[in-house]
Short mmCIF file of C-alpha atoms in Angstrom, two decimals:
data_model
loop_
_atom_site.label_atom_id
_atom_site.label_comp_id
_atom_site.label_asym_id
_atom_site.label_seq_id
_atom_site.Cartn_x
_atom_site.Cartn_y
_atom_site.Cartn_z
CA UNK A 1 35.50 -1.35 -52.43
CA UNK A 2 35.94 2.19 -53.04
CA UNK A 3 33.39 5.08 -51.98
CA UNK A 4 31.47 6.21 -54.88
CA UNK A 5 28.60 9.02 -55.13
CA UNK A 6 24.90 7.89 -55.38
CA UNK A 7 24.96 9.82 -58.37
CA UNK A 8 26.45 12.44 -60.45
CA UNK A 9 24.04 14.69 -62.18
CA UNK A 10 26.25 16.10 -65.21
CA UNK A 11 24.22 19.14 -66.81
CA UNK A 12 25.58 19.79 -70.37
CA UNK A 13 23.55 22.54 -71.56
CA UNK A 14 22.26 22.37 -74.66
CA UNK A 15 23.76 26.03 -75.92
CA UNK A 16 21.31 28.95 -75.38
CA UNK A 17 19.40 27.15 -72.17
CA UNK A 18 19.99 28.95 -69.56
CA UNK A 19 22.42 27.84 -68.33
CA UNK A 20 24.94 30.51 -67.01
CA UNK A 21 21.37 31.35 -64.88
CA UNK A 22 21.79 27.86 -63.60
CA UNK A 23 25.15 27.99 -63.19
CA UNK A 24 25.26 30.97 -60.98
CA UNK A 25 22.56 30.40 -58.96
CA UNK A 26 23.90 26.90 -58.51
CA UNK A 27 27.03 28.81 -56.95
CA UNK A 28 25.01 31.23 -55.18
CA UNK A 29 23.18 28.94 -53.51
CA UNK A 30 25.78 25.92 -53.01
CA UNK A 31 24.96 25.71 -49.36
CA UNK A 32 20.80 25.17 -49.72
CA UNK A 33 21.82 22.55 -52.42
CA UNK A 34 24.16 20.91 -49.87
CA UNK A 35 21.44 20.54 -47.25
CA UNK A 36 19.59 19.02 -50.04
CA UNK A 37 23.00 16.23 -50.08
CA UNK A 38 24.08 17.85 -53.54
CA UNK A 39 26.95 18.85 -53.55
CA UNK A 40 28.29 21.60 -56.27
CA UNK A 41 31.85 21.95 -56.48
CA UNK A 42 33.99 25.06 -56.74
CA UNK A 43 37.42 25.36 -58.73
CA UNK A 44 39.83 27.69 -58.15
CA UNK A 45 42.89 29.08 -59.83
CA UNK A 46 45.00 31.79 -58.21
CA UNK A 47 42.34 34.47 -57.72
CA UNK A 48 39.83 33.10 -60.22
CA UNK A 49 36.63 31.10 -59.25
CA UNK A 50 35.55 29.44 -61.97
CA UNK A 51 31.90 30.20 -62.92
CA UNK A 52 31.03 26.87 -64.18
CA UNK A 53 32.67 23.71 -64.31
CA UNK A 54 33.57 23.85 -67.98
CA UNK A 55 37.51 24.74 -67.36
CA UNK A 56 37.97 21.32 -64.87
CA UNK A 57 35.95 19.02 -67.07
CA UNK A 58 37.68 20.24 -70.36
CA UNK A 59 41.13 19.44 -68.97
CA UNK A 60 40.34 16.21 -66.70
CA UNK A 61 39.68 14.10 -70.38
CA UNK A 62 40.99 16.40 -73.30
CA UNK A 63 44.68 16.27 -74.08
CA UNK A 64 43.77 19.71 -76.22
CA UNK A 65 41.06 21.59 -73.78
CA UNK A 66 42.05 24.70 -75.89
CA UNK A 67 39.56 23.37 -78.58
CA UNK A 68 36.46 24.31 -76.60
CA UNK A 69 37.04 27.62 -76.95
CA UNK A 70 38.18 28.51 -72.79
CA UNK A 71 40.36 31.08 -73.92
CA UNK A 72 42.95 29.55 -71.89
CA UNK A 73 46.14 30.27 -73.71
CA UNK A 74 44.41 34.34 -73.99
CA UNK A 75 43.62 34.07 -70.14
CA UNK A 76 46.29 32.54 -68.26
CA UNK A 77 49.75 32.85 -70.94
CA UNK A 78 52.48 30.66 -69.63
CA UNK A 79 50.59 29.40 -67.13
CA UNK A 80 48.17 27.04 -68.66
CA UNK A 81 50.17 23.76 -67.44
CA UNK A 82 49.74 25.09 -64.11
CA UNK A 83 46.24 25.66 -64.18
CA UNK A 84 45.79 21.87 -66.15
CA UNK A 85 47.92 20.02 -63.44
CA UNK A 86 45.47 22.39 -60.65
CA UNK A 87 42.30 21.68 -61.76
CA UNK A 88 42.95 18.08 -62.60
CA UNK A 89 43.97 18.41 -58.80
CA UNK A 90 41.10 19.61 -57.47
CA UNK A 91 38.90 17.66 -59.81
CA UNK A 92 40.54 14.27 -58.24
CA UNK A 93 39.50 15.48 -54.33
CA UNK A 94 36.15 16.00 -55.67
CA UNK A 95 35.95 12.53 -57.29
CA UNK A 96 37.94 10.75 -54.07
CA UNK A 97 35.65 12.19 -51.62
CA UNK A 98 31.84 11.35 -52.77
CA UNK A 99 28.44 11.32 -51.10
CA UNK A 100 25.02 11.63 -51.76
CA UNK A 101 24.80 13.60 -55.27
CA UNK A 102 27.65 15.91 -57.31
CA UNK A 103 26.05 17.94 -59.91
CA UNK A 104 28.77 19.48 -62.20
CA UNK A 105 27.74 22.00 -65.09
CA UNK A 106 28.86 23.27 -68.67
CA UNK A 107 27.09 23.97 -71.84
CA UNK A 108 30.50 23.16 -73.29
CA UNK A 109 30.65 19.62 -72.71
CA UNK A 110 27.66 18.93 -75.55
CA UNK A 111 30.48 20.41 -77.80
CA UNK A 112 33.49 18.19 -76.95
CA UNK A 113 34.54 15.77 -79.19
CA UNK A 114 33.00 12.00 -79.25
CA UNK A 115 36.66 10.83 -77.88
CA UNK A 116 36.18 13.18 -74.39
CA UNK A 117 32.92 12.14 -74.24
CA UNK A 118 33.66 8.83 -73.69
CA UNK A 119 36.57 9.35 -71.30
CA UNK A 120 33.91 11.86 -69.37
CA UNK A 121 31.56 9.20 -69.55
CA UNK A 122 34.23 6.29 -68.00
CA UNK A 123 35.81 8.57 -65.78
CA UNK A 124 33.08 9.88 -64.20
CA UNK A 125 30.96 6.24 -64.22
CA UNK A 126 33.51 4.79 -62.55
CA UNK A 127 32.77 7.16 -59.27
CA UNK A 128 29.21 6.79 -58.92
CA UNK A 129 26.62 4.39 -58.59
CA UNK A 130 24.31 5.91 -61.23
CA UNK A 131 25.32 8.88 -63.93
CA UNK A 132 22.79 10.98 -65.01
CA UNK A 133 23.32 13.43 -67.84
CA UNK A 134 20.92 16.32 -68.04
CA UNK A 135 19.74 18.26 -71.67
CA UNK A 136 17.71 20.99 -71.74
CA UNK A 137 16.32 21.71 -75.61
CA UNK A 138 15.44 24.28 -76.75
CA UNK A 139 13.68 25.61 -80.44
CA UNK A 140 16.91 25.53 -83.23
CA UNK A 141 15.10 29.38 -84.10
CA UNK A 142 16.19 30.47 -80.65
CA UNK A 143 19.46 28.82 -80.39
CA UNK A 144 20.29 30.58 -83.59
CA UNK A 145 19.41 34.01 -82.79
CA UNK A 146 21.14 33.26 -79.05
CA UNK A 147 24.61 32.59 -81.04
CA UNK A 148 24.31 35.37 -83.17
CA UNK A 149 23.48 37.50 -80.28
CA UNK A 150 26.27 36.42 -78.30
CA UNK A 151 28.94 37.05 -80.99
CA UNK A 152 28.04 40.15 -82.07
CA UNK A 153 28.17 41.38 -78.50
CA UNK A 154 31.63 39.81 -78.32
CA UNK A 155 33.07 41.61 -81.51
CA UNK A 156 32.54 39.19 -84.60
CA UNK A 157 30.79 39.49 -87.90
CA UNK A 158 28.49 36.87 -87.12
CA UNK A 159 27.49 34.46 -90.23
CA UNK A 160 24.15 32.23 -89.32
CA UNK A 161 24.78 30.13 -92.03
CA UNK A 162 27.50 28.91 -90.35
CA UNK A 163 25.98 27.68 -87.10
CA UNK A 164 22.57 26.01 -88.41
CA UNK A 165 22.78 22.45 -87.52
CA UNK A 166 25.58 22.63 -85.13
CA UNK A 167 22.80 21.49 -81.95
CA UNK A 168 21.69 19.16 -84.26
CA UNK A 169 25.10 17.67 -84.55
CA UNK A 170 25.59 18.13 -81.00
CA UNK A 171 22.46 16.46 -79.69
CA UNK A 172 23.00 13.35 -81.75
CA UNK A 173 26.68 12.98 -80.88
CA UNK A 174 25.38 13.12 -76.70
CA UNK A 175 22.53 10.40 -77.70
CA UNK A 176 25.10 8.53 -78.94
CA UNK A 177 27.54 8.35 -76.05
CA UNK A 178 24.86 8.52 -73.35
CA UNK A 179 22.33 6.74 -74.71
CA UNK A 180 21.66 5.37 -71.35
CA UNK A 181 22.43 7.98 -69.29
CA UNK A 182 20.36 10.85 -70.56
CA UNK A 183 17.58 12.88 -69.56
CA UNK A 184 16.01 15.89 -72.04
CA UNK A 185 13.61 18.55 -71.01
CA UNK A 186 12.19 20.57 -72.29
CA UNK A 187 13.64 24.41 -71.91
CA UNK A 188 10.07 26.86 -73.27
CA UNK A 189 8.30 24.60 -70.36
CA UNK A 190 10.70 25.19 -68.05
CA UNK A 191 10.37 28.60 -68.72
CA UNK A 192 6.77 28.55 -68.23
CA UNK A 193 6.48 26.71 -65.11
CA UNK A 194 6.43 28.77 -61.75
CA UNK A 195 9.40 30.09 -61.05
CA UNK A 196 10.55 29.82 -64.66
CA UNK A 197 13.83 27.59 -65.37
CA UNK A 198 16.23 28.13 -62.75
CA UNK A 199 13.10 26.50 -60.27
CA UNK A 200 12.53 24.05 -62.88
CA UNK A 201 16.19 22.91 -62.34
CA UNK A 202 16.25 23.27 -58.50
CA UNK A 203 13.18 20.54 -58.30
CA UNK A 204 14.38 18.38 -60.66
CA UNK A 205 17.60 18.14 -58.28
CA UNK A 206 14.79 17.49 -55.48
CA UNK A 207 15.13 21.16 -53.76
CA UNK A 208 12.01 21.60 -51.40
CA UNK A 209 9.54 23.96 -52.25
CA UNK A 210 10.11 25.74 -49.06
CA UNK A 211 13.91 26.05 -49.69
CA UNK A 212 13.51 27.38 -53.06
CA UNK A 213 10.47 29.91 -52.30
CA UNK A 214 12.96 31.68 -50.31
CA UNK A 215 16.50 31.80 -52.44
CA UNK A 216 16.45 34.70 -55.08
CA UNK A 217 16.73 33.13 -58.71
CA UNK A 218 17.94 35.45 -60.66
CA UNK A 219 18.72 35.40 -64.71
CA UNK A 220 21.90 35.80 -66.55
CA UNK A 221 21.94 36.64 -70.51
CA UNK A 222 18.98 38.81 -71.73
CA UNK A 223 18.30 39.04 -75.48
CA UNK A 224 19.40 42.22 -76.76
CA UNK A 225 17.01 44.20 -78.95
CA UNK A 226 17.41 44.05 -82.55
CA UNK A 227 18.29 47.74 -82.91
CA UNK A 228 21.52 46.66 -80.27
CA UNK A 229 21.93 44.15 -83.04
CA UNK A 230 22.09 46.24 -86.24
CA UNK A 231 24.53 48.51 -84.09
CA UNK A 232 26.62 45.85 -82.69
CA UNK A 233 26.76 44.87 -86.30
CA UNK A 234 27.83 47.79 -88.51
CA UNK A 235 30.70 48.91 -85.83
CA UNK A 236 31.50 44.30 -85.62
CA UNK A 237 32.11 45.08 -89.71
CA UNK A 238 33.58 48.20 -89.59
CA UNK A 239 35.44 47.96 -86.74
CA UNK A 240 36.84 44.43 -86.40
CA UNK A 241 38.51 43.16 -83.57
CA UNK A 242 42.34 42.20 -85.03
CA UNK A 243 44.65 39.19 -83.55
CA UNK A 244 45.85 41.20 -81.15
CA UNK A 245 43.29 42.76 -79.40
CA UNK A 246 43.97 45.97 -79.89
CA UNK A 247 41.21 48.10 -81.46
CA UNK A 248 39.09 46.02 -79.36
CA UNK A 249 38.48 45.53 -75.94
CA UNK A 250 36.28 42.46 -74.22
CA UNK A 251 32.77 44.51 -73.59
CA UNK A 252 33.52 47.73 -75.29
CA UNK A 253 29.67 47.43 -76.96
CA UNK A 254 28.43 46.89 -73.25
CA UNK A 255 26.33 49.94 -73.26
CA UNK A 256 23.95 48.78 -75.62
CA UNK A 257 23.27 45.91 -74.77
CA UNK A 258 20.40 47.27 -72.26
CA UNK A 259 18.78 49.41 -75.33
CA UNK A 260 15.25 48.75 -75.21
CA UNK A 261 13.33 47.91 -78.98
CA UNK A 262 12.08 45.03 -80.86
CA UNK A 263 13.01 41.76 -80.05
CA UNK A 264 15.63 40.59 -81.73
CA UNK A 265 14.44 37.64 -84.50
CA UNK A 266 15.82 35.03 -86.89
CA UNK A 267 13.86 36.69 -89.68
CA UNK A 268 15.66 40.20 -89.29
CA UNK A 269 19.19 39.15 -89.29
CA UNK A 270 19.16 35.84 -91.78
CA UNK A 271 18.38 35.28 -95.39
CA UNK A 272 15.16 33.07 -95.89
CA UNK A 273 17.34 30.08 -96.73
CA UNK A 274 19.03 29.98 -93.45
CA UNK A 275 15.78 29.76 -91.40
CA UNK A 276 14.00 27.80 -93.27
CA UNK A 277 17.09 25.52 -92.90
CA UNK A 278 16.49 26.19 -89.04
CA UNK A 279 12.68 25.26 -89.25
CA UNK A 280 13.70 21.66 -90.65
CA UNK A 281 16.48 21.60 -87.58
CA UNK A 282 13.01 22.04 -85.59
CA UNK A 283 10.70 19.17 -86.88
CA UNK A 284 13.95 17.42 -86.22
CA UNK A 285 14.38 17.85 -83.08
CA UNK A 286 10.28 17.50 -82.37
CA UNK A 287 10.30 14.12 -83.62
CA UNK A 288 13.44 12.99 -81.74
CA UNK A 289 12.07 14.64 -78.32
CA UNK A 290 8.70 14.47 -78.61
CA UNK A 291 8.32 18.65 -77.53
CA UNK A 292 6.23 20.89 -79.49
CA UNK A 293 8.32 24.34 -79.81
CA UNK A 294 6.71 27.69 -80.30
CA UNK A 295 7.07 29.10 -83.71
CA UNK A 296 9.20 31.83 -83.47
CA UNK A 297 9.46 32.69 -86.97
CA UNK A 298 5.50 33.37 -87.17
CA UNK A 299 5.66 36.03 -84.26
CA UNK A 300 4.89 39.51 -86.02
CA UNK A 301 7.63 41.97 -86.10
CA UNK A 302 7.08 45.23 -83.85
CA UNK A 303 8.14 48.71 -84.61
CA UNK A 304 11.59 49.35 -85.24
CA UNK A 305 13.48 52.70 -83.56
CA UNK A 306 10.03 52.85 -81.14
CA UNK A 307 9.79 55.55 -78.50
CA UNK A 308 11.02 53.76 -76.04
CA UNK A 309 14.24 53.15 -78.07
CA UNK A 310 15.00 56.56 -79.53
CA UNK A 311 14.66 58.14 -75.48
CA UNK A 312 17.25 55.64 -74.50
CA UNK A 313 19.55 55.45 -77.69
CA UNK A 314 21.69 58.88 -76.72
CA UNK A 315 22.56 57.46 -73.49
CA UNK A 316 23.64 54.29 -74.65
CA UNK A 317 25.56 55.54 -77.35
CA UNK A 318 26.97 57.77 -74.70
CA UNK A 319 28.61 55.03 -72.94
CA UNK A 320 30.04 53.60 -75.41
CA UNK A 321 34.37 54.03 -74.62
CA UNK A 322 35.81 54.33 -78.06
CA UNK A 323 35.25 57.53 -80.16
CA UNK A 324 36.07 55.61 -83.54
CA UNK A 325 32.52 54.11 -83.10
CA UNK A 326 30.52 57.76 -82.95
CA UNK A 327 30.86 58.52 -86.89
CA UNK A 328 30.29 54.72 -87.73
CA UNK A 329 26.67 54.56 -85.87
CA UNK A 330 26.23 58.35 -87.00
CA UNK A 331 26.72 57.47 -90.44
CA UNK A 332 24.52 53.81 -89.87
CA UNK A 333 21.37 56.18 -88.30
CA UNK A 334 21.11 58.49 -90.87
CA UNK A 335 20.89 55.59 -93.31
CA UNK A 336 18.26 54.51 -91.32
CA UNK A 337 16.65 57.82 -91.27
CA UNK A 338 16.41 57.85 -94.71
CA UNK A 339 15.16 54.34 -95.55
CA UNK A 340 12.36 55.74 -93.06
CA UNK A 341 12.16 59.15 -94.27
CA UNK A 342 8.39 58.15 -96.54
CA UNK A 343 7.03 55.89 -93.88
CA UNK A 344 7.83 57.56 -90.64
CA UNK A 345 8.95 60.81 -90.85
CA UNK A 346 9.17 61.72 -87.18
CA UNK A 347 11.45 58.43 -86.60
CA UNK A 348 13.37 59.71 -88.92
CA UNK A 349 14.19 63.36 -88.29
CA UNK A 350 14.75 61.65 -84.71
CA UNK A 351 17.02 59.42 -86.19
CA UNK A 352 18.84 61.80 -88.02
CA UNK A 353 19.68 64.33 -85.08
CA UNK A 354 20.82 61.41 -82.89
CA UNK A 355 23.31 60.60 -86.38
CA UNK A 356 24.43 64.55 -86.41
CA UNK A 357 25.06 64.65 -82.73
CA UNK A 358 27.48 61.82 -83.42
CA UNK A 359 28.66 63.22 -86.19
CA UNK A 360 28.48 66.88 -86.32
CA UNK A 361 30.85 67.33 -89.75
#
């Protein structure tokens, strides 16, 4: 009889869990985890190490992998039968050569198709003793404001309507297929236990204490501020990235995403029936889990364009590379000056000479 793993621990996200944190600390770490007998596999292409395992999984069971959204045709051109028939490669040495526990990760799995699921699921059953599939959840509020986050920092015009129920979906669709096989927990606990997530994760695998008080954890992804938002926004609509790239580069609104203000919140940046649409998602997903999220939508706005905020704004507007932006944001601020021109007139002269430095005509 063939060799199989003990296990395989597949962690599939959900979306907006922390994930890339996992991921790269996973990868960081991949030798303390292999003392543990876990071993976390790395793919290569060329140059390229993959970050997470999303690339090898998509293409080991999907006869389209370019539905996931890999950006594989933008990435690698001419050469995306090369890196298929590669990573299948490498993904069958990692299957033919088990031991105690392989832990493979992507948030994009909870998004492939029920068909790919169930290949994943037989393909990846049929080389272990026991398959585990790991779910982190997390409040449908946060996941929201995570997606709109994420694509405005990547160029589009995000529309939340568009995106409320999509975990829902998701969740059920990975009950379905892995009804025995999976494990939920809960992501605001994880947070809040010592060490915050990324420790939550590296016990659950069965890390010792002593190993993982001395590895550096560190986070990927931080929320932008809402002020980073409204900016990201108005040059996003302004400004949009075409087919072909070229008005837009990958990271070209970079600089502000470390511009300090008020947290960015479902309430600023959707219409009322969007999250109250997301509040049902969340009694949902309470009764199907049996976790208790925090309310986001009851947290109490802070200050917009704050101290803190208008020292740092220049700076960040500094770095931004294209000059095509400076009169959109300069003409976006001194709208913003005036809406607070009767309420906070300080803010708003502020406001307004950050807009004219921008835009001096």
């Amino acid at each position: 009889m063939a060799r199989r793993y003990r296990e395989i621990i597949l962690h599939a996200g959900m979306s907006k869990t922390g994930s890339t944190s996992i991921q790269a600390n996973c990868r960081r770490h991949a030798q303390v985890l292999s003392e543990h007998g876990i071993r976390y596999p790395r793919f290569k292409f060329g140059m390229q190490t993959f970050s997470n395992h999303s690339v090898p999984l998509a293409v080991m069971v999907s006869a389209n992998p370019g539905q996931y959204a890999l950006g594989l045709q933008r990435r690698y051109g001419d050469r995306v039968g090369e890196l298929v028939e590669d990573c299948r490669r490498q993904f069958q040495v990692v299957l033919d050569e088990p031991g105690d526990t392989l832990l493979l990760s992507s948030e994009r799995v909870a998004g492939f198709s029920e068909e790919d699921l169930l290949l994943l699921r037989r393909l990846l059953g049929r080389h272990t003793e026991r398959l585990r599939v790991w779910l982190y959840l997390r409040s449908p509020t946060d996941v929201l404001v995570g997606i709109l986050q994420e694509r405005a920092k990547a160029g589009a015009s995000p529309d939340p309507g568009a995106v409320v129920g999509r975990a829902r979906t998701r969740f059920s669709l990975m009950k379905r297929v892995f009804a025995k096989e999976l494990e939920v927990w809960d992501f605001h606990a994880a947070a809040r236990a010592p060490g915050g997530l990324v420790q939550d994760f590296f016990r659950r695998l069965g890390v010792s204490e002593g190993a993982i008080g001395g590895l550096d954890l560190s986070l990927e992804n931080a929320r932008i501020s809402l002020e980073a938002y409204w900016l990201m926004r108005e040059v996003n609509r302004l400004l949009p990235k075409r087919a072909d790239g070229s008005r837009r580069r990958a990271g070209d609104l970079g600089a502000l995403e470390c511009l300090p203000g008020q947290p960015l919140g479902l309430r600023d940046v959707a219409p009322e029936a969007v999250w109250q649409a997301a509040r049902d998602e969340v009694a949902w997903f309470e009764q199907q889990s049996g976790f208790v999220f925090p309310d986001a939508l009851e947290e109490k706005a802070a200050t917009c364009w704050g101290e803190a905020c208008l020292r740092a704004l220049p700076a960040c507007l500094a770095g931004l590379p294209r000059t095509e932006m400076r009169p959109v944001l300069g003409a976006f601020l001194a709208r913003e000056a005036e809406r607070l021109a009767q309420e906070r007139p300080q803010t708003a002269s502020d406001l307004l000479a950050i807009s004219r430095e921008l835009n001096p005509e």
